[in-house]
mmCIF file of C-alpha atoms in Angstrom:
data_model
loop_
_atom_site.group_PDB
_atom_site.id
_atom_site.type_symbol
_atom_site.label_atom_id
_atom_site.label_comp_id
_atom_site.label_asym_id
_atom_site.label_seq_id
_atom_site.Cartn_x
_atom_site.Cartn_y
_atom_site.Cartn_z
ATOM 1 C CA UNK A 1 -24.488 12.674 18.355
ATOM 2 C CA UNK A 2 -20.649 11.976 19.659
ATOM 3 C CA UNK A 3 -22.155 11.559 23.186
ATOM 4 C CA UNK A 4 -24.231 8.758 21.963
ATOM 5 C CA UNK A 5 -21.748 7.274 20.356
ATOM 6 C CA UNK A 6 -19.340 7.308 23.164
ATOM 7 C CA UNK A 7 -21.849 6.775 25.340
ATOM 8 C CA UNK A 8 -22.712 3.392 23.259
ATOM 9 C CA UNK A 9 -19.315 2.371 22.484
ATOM 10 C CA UNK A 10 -18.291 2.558 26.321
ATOM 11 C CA UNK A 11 -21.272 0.900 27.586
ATOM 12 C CA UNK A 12 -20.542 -2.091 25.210
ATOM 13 C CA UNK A 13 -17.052 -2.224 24.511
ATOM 14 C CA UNK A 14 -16.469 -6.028 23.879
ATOM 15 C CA UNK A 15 -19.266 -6.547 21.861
ATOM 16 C CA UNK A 16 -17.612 -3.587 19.493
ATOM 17 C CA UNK A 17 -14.389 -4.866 19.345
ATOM 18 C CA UNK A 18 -16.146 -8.425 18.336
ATOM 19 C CA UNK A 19 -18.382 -6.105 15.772
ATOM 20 C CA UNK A 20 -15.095 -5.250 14.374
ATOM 21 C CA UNK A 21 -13.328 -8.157 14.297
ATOM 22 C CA UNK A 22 -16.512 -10.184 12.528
ATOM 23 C CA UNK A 23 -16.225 -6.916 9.953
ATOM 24 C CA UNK A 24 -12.423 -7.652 9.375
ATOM 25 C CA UNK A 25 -12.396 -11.422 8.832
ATOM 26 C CA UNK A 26 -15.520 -11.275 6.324
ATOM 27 C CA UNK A 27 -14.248 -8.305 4.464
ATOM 28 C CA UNK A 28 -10.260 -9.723 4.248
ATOM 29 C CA UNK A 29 -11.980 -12.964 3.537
ATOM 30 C CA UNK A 30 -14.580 -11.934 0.766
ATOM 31 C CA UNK A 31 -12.710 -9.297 -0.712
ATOM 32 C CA UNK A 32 -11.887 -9.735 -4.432
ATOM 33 C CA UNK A 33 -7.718 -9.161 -5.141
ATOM 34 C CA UNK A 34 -6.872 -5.786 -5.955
ATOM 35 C CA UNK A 35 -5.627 -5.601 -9.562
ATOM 36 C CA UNK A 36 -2.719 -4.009 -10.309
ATOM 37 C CA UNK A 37 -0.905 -2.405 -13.382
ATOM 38 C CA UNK A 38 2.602 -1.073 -13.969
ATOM 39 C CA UNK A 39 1.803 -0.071 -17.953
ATOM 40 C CA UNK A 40 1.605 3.698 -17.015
ATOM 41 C CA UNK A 41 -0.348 4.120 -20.644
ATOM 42 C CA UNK A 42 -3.396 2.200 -19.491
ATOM 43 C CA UNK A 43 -3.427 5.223 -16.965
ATOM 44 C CA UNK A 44 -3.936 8.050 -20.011
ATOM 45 C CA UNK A 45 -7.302 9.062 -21.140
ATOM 46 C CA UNK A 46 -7.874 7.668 -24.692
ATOM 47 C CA UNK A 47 -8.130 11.581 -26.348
ATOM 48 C CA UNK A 48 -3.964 11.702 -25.376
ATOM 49 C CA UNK A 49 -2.305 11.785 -28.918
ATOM 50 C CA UNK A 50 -0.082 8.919 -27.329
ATOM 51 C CA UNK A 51 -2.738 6.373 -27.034
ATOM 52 C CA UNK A 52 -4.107 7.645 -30.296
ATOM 53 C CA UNK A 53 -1.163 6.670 -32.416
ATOM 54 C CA UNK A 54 -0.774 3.408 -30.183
ATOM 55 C CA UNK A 55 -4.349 2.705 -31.250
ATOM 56 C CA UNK A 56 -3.532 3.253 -34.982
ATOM 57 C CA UNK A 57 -0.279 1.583 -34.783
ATOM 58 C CA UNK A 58 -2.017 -1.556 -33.731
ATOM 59 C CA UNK A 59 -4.717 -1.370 -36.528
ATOM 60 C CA UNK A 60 -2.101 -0.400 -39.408
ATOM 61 C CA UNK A 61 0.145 -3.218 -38.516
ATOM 62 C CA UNK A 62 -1.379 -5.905 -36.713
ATOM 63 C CA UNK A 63 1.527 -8.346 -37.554
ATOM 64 C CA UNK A 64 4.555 -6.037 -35.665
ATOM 65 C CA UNK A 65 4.909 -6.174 -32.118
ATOM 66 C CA UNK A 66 6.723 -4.802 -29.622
ATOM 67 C CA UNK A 67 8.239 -7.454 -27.501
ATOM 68 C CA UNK A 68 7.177 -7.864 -23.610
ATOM 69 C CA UNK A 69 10.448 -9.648 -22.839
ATOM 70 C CA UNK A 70 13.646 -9.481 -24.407
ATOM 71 C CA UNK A 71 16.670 -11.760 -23.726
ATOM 72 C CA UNK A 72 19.878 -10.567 -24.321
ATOM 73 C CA UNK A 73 23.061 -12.825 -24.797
ATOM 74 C CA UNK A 74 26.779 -12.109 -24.318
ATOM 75 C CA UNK A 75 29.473 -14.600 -23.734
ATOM 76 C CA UNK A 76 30.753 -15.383 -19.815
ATOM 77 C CA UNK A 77 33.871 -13.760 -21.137
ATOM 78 C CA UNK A 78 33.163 -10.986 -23.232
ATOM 79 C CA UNK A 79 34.283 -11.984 -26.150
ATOM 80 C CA UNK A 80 32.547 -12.641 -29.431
ATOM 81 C CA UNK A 81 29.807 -15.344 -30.401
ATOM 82 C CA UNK A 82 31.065 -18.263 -31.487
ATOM 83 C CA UNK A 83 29.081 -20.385 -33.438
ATOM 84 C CA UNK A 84 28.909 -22.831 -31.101
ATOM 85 C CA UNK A 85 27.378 -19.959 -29.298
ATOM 86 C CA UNK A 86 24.544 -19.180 -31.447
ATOM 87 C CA UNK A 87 23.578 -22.669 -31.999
ATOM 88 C CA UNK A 88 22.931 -22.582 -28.022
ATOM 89 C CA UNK A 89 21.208 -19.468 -28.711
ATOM 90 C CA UNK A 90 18.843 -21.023 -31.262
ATOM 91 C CA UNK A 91 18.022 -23.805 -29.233
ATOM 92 C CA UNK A 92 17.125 -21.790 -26.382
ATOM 93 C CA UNK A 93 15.203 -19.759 -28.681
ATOM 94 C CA UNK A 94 13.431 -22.940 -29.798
ATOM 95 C CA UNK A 95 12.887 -24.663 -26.698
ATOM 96 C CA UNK A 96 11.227 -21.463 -24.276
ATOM 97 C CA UNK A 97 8.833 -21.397 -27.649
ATOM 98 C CA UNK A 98 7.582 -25.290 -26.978
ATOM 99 C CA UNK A 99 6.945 -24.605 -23.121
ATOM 100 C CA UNK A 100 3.837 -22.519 -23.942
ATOM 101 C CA UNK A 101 4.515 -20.566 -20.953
ATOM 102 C CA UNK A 102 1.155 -18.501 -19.589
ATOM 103 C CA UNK A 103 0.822 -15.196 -21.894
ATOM 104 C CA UNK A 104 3.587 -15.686 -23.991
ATOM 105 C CA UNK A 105 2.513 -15.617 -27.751
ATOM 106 C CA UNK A 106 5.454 -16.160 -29.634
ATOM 107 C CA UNK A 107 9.299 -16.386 -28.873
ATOM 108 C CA UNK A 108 11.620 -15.704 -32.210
ATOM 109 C CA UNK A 109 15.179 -14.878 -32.431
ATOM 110 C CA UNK A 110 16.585 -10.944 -32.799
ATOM 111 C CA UNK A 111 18.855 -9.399 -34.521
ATOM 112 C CA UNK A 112 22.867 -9.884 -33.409
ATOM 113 C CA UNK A 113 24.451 -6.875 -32.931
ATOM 114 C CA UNK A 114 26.983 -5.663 -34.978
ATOM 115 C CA UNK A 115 30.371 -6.466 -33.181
ATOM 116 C CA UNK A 116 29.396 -9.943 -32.951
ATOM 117 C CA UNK A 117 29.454 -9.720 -29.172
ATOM 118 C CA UNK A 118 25.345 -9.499 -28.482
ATOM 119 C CA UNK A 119 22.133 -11.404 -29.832
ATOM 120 C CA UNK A 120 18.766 -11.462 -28.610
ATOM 121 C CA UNK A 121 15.595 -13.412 -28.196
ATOM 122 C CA UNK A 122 12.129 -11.627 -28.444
ATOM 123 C CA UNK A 123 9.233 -12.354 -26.570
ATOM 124 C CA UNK A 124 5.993 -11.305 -27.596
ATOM 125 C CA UNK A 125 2.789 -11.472 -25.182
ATOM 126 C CA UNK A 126 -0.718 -10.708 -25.155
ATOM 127 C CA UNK A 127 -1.222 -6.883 -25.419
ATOM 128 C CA UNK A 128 -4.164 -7.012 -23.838
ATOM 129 C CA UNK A 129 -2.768 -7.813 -20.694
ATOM 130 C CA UNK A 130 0.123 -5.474 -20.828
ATOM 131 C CA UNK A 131 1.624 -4.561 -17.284
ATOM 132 C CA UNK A 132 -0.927 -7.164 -15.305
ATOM 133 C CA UNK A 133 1.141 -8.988 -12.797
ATOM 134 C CA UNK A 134 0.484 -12.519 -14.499
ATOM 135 C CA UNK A 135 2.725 -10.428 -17.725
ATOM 136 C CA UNK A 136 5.496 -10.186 -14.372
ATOM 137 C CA UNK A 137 4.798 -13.630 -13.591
ATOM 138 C CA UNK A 138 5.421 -14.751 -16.722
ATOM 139 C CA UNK A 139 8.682 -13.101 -17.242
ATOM 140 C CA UNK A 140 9.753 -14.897 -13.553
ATOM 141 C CA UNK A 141 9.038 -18.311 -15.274
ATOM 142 C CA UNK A 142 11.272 -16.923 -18.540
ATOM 143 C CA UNK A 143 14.058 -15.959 -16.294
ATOM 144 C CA UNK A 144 14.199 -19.251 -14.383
ATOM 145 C CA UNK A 145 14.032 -21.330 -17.365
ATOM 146 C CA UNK A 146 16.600 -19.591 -19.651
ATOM 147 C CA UNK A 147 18.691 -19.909 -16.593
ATOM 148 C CA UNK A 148 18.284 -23.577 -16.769
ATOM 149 C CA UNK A 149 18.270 -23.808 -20.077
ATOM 150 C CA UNK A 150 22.095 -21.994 -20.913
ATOM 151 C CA UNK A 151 23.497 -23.986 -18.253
ATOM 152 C CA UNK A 152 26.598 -25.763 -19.293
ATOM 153 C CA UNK A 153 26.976 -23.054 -22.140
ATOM 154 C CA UNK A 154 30.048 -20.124 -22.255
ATOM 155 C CA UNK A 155 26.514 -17.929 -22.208
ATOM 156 C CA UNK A 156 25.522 -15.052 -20.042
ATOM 157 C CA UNK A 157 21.650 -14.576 -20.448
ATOM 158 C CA UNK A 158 19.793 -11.465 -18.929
ATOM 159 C CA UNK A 159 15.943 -10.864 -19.300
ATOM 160 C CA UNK A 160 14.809 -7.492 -20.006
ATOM 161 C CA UNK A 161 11.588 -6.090 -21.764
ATOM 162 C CA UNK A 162 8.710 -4.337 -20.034
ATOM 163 C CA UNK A 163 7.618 -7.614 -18.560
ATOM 164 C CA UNK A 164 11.068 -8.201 -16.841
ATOM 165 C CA UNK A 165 10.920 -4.337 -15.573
ATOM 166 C CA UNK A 166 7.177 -4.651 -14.027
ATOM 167 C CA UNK A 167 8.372 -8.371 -12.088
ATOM 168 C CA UNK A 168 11.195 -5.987 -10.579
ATOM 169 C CA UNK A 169 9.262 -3.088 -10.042
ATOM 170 C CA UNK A 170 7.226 -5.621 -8.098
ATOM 171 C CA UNK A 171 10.356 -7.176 -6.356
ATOM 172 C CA UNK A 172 11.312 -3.377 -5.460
ATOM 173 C CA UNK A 173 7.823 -2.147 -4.111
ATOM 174 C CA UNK A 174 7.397 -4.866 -2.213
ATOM 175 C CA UNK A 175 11.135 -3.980 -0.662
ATOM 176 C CA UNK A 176 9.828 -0.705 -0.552
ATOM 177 C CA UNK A 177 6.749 -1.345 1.625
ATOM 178 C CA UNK A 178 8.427 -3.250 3.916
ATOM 179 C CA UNK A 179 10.767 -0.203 4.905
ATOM 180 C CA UNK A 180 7.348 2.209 4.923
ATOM 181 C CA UNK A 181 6.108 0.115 7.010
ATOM 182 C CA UNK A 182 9.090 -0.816 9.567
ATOM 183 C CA UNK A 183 9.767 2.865 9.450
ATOM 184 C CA UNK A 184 6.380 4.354 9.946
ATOM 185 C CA UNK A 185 6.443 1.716 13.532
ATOM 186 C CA UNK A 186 9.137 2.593 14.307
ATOM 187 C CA UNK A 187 8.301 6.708 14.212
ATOM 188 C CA UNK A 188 5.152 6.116 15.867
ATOM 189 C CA UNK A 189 6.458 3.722 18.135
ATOM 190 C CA UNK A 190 9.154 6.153 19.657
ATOM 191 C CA UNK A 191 7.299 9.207 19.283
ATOM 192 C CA UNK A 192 4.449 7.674 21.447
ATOM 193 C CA UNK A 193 6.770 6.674 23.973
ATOM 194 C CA UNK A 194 8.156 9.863 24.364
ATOM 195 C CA UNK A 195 5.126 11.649 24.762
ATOM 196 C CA UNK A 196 3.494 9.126 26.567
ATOM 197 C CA UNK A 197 6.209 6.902 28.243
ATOM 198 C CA UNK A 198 3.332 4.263 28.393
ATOM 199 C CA UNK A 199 4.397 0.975 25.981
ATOM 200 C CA UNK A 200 0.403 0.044 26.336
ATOM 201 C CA UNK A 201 -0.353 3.103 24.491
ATOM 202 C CA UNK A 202 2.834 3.496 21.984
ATOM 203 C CA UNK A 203 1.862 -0.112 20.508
ATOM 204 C CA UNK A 204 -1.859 0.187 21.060
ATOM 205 C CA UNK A 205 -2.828 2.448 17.595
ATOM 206 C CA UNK A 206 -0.107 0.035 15.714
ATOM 207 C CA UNK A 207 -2.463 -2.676 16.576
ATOM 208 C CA UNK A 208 -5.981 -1.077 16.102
ATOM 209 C CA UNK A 209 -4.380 0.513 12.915
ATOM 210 C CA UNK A 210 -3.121 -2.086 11.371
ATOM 211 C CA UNK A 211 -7.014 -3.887 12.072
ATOM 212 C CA UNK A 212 -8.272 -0.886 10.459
ATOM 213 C CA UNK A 213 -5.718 -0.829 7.190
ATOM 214 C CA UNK A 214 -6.866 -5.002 6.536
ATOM 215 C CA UNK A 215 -10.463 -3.641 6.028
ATOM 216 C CA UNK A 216 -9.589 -0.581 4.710
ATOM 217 C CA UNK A 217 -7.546 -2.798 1.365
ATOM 218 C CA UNK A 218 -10.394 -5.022 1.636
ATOM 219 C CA UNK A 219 -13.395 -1.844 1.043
ATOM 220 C CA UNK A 220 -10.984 -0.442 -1.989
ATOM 221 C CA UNK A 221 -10.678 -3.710 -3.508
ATOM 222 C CA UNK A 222 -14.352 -3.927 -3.411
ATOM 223 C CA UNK A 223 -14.705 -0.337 -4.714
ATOM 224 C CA UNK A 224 -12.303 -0.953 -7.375
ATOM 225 C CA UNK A 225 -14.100 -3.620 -8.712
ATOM 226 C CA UNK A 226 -17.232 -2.020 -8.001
ATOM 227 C CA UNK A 227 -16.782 1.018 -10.244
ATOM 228 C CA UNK A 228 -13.862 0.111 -12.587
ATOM 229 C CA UNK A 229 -11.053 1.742 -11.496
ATOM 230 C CA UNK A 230 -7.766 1.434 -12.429
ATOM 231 C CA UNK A 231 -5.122 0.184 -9.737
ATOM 232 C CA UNK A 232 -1.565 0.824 -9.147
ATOM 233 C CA UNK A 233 0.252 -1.477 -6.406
ATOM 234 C CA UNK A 234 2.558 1.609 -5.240
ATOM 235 C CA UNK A 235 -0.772 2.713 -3.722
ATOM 236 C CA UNK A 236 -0.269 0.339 -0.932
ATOM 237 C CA UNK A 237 2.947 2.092 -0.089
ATOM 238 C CA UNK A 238 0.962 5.760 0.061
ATOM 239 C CA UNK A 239 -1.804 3.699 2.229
ATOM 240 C CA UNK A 240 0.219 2.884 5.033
ATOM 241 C CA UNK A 241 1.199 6.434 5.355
ATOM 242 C CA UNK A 242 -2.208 7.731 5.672
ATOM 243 C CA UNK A 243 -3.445 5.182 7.472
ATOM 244 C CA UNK A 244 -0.736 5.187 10.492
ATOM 245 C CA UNK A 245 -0.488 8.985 10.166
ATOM 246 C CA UNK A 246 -4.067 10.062 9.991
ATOM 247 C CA UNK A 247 -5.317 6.988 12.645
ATOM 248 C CA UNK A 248 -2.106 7.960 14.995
ATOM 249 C CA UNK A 249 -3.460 11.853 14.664
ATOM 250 C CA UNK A 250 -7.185 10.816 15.685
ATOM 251 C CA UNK A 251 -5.561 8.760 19.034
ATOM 252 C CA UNK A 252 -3.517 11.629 20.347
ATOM 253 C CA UNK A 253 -6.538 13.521 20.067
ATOM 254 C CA UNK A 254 -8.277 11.388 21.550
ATOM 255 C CA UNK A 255 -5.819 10.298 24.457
ATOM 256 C CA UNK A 256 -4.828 14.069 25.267
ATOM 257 C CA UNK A 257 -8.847 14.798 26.241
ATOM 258 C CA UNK A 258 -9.545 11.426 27.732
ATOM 259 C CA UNK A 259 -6.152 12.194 30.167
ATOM 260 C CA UNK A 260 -7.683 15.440 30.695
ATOM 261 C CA UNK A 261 -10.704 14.355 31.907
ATOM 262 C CA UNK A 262 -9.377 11.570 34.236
ATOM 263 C CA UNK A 263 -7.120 14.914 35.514
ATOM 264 C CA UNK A 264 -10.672 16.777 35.693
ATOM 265 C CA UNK A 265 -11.909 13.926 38.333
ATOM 266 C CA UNK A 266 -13.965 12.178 35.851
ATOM 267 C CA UNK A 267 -14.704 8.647 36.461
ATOM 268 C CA UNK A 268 -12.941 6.772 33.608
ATOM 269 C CA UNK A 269 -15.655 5.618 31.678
ATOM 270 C CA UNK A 270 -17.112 8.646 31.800
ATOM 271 C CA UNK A 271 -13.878 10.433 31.092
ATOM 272 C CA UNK A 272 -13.867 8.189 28.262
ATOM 273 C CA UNK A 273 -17.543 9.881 26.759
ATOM 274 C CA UNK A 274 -16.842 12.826 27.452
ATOM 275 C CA UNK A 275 -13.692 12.573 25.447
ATOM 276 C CA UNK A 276 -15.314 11.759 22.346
ATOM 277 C CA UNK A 277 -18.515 13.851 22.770
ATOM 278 C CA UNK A 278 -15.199 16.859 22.838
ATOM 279 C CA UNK A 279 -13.034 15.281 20.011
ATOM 280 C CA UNK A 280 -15.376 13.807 17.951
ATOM 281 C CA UNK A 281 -16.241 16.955 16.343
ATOM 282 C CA UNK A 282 -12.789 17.841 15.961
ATOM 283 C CA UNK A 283 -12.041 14.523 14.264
ATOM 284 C CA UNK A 284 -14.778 13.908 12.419
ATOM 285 C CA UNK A 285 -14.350 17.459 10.742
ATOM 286 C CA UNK A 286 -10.427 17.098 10.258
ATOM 287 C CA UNK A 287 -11.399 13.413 8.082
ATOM 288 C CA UNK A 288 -14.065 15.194 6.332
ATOM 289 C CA UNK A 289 -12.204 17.894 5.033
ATOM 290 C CA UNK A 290 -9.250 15.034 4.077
ATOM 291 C CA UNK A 291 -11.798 12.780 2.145
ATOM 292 C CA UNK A 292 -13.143 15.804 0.382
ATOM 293 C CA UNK A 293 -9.954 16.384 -0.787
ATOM 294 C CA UNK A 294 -9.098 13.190 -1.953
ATOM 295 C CA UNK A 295 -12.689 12.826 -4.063
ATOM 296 C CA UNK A 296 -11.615 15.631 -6.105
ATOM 297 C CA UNK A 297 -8.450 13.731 -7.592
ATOM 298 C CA UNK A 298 -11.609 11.831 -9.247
ATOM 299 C CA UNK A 299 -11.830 14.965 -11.555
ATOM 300 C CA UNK A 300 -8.551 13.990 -12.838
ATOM 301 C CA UNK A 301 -8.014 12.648 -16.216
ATOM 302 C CA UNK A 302 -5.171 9.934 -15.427
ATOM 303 C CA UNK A 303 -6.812 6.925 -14.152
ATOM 304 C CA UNK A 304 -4.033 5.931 -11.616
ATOM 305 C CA UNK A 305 -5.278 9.332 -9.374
ATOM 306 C CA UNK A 306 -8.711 8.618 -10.236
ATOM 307 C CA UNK A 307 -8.372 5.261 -8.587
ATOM 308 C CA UNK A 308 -6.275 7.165 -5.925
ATOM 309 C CA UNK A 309 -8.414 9.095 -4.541
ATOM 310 C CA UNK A 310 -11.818 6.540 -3.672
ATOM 311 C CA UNK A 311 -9.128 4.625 -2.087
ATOM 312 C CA UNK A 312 -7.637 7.221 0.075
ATOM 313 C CA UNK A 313 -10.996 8.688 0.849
ATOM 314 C CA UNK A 314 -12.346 5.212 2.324
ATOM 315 C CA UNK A 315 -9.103 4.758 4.396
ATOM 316 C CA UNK A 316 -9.747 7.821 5.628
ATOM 317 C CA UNK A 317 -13.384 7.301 6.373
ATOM 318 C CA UNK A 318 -12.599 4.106 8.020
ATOM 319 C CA UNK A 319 -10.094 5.223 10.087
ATOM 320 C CA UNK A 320 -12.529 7.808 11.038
ATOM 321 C CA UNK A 321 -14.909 5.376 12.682
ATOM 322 C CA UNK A 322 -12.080 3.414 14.615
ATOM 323 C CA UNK A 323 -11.449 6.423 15.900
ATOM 324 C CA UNK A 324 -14.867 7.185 17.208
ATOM 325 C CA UNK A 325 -15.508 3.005 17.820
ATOM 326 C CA UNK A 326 -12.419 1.176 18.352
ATOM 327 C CA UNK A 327 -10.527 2.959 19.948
ATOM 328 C CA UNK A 328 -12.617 4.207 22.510
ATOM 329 C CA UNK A 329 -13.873 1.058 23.292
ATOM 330 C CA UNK A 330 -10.482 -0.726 23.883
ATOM 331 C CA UNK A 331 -9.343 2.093 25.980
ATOM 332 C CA UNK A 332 -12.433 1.842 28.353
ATOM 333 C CA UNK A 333 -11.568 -1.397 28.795
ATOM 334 C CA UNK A 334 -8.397 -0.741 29.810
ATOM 335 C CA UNK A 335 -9.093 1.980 32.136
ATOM 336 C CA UNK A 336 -5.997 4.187 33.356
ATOM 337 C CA UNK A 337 -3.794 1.417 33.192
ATOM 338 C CA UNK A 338 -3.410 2.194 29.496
ATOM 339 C CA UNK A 339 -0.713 5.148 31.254
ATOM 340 C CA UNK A 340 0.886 2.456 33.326
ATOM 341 C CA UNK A 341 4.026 2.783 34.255
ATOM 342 C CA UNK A 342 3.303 6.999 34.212
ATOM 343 C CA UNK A 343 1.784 8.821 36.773
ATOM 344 C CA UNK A 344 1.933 11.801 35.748
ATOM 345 C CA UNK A 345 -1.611 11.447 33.811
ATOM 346 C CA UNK A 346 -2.547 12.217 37.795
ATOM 347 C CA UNK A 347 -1.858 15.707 37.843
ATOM 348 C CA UNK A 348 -1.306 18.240 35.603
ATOM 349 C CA UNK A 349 2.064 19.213 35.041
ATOM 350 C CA UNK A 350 3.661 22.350 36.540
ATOM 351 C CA UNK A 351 5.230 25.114 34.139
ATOM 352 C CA UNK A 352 5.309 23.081 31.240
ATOM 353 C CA UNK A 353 7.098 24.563 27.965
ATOM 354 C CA UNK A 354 4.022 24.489 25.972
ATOM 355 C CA UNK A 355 2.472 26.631 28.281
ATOM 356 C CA UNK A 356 5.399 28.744 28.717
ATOM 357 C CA UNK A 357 5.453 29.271 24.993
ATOM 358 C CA UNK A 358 1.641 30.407 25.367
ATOM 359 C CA UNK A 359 2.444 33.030 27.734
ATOM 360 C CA UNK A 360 4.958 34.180 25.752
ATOM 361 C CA UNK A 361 3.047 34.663 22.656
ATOM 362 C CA UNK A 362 0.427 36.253 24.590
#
């Protein structure tokens, strides 16, 4: 079966790559957005005692809330309220209640504190949309406007509240993401080089990769919707993990035999088939033994890993194929050049230490 594909893939390589890119621009296209939610809660099965008393709480006393955004008030200089001071407060109290600002319900003043020094403004939003990023949104809009609104006051205004703590949790994993991801290049990027010292092939999987992780978020948005799942954004942050790590695993495999072969005298197309008629096997078992593993965090009773694993599973399985497809194909094309400026894919190297360390543990 691997022969046939390889021998498939090689023979058409441009019309795979175009097969691939048509599959990447519908699917990024047509995908639906991939919901996400930072209220850990809607993660717990409904049986916890948690959610139980939650449940109650909100039928025995429909007319309490628990506010989604809280803003707290102290003056520039420390110092107590003055009554000036609170009259500002009530006004901004007043005024972010007459903007009817997207989820927010009802804004009404809190309690001061008792030095004198602290008062507070409670937000209350829709429940049923607790930890959705249009709850973050809204608590952006809040910020900016209080802002604008205590200007020219003696007033230092911070927003805080679950709402204010999923917009930056959102702020930070999106920071966060963007290190993953820089870092994870880099790694690959030098670690390929060494090995390789070929700069076709050390940026090469980044590229096909990175093709394959756009269609991979696009299939788990589908799924998502598809089945019901719950979604989490730090998932994107796991996702580029496994995706660089497992697709960079399935290249070396597949570079290491097609090298091999070219060493062997193959002709390079051929070296190419014969490469994946030797590692597909070998790769195809490795990702099915991975997306196995991940389908059984859907036996899991918090939602968050049940939506976990379907989505690790599929970029598993899609790597998977780019590694039997893709890759192959834009390598044939290439030819040997995808070593250039090294040679020594030529010949095989002489006393090398991983063969020295054979010997030895023979």
């Amino acid at each position: 079966m691997f022969r046939r594909i390889g021998n498939t893939v090689v023979r058409h390589p441009v019309w795979t790559i175009v097969a691939w890119l048509i599959a990447a621009v519908a699917i990024v296209a047509t995908a639906p957005s991939l919901p996400s939610n930072s209220d850990e809660s809607s993660f717990l099965p409904k049986s916890y005692e948690s959610i139980k008393a939650a449940d109650l709480q909100q039928k025995a006393f429909p007319s309490a809330f628990t506010p989604s955004a809280i803003a707290l008030y102290q003056r520039t200089d420390g110092g107590k309220l003055t009554a000036s001071d609170k009259q500002d407060i009530a006004r901004i109290t007043s005024e972010l209640g007459k903007k009817n600002i997207d989820q927010v319900q009802k804004v009404v003043p809190g309690p001061p504190s008792k030095d004198g020094r602290y008062d507070l403004t409670l937000v209350q939003m829709d429940s049923k949309n607790a930890g959705q990023p249009k709850q973050a949104d809204a608590a952006k809009v809040l910020r900016e406007d209080i802002k604008q609104l205590s200007k020219g006051t003696h007033l230092d205004v911070k927003l805080g509240g679950s709402a204010a703590q999923a917009l930056d949790q959102q702020d930070s994993s999106k920071r966060g993401q963007a290190l993953i991801g820089i870092g994870t290049f880099a790694i690959i990027l030098v670690t390929l080089l060494i090995i390789f010292r070929a700069p076709i092939l050390a940026v090469l999987p980044l590229v096909l990769i990175g093709l394959v992780s756009a269609i991979a978020n696009g299939l788990i948005a589908y799924a998502t919707k598809l089945f019901d799942l719950q979604a989490n954004s730090s998932i994107s942050s796991i996702l580029i993990v496994v995706l660089f790590g497992v697709g960079t695993d399935y290249f070396l495999f597949l570079m290491f035999r097609y090298r091999e072969r070219l060493r062997a005298g193959d002709e390079p197309k051929q070296a190419m088939v014969n490469a994946v008629d030797r590692v597909g096997e070998a790769i195809a078992s490795a990702a099915g033994a991975v997306i196995i593993a991940f389908l059984a965090l859907v036996l899991s009773t918090l939602g968050f890993l049940k939506q976990m694993g379907p989505a690790l599973a599929i970029a598993v399985a899609a790597t998977l194929v780019a590694g039997l497809t893709l890759i192959p194909a834009v390598v044939s094309l290439i030819g040997p050049k995808v070593f250039w400026p090294s040679k020594s894919w030529q010949r095989e190297p002489e006393n090398a230490r991983f063969a020295a360390l054979g010997r030895g543990v023979r």
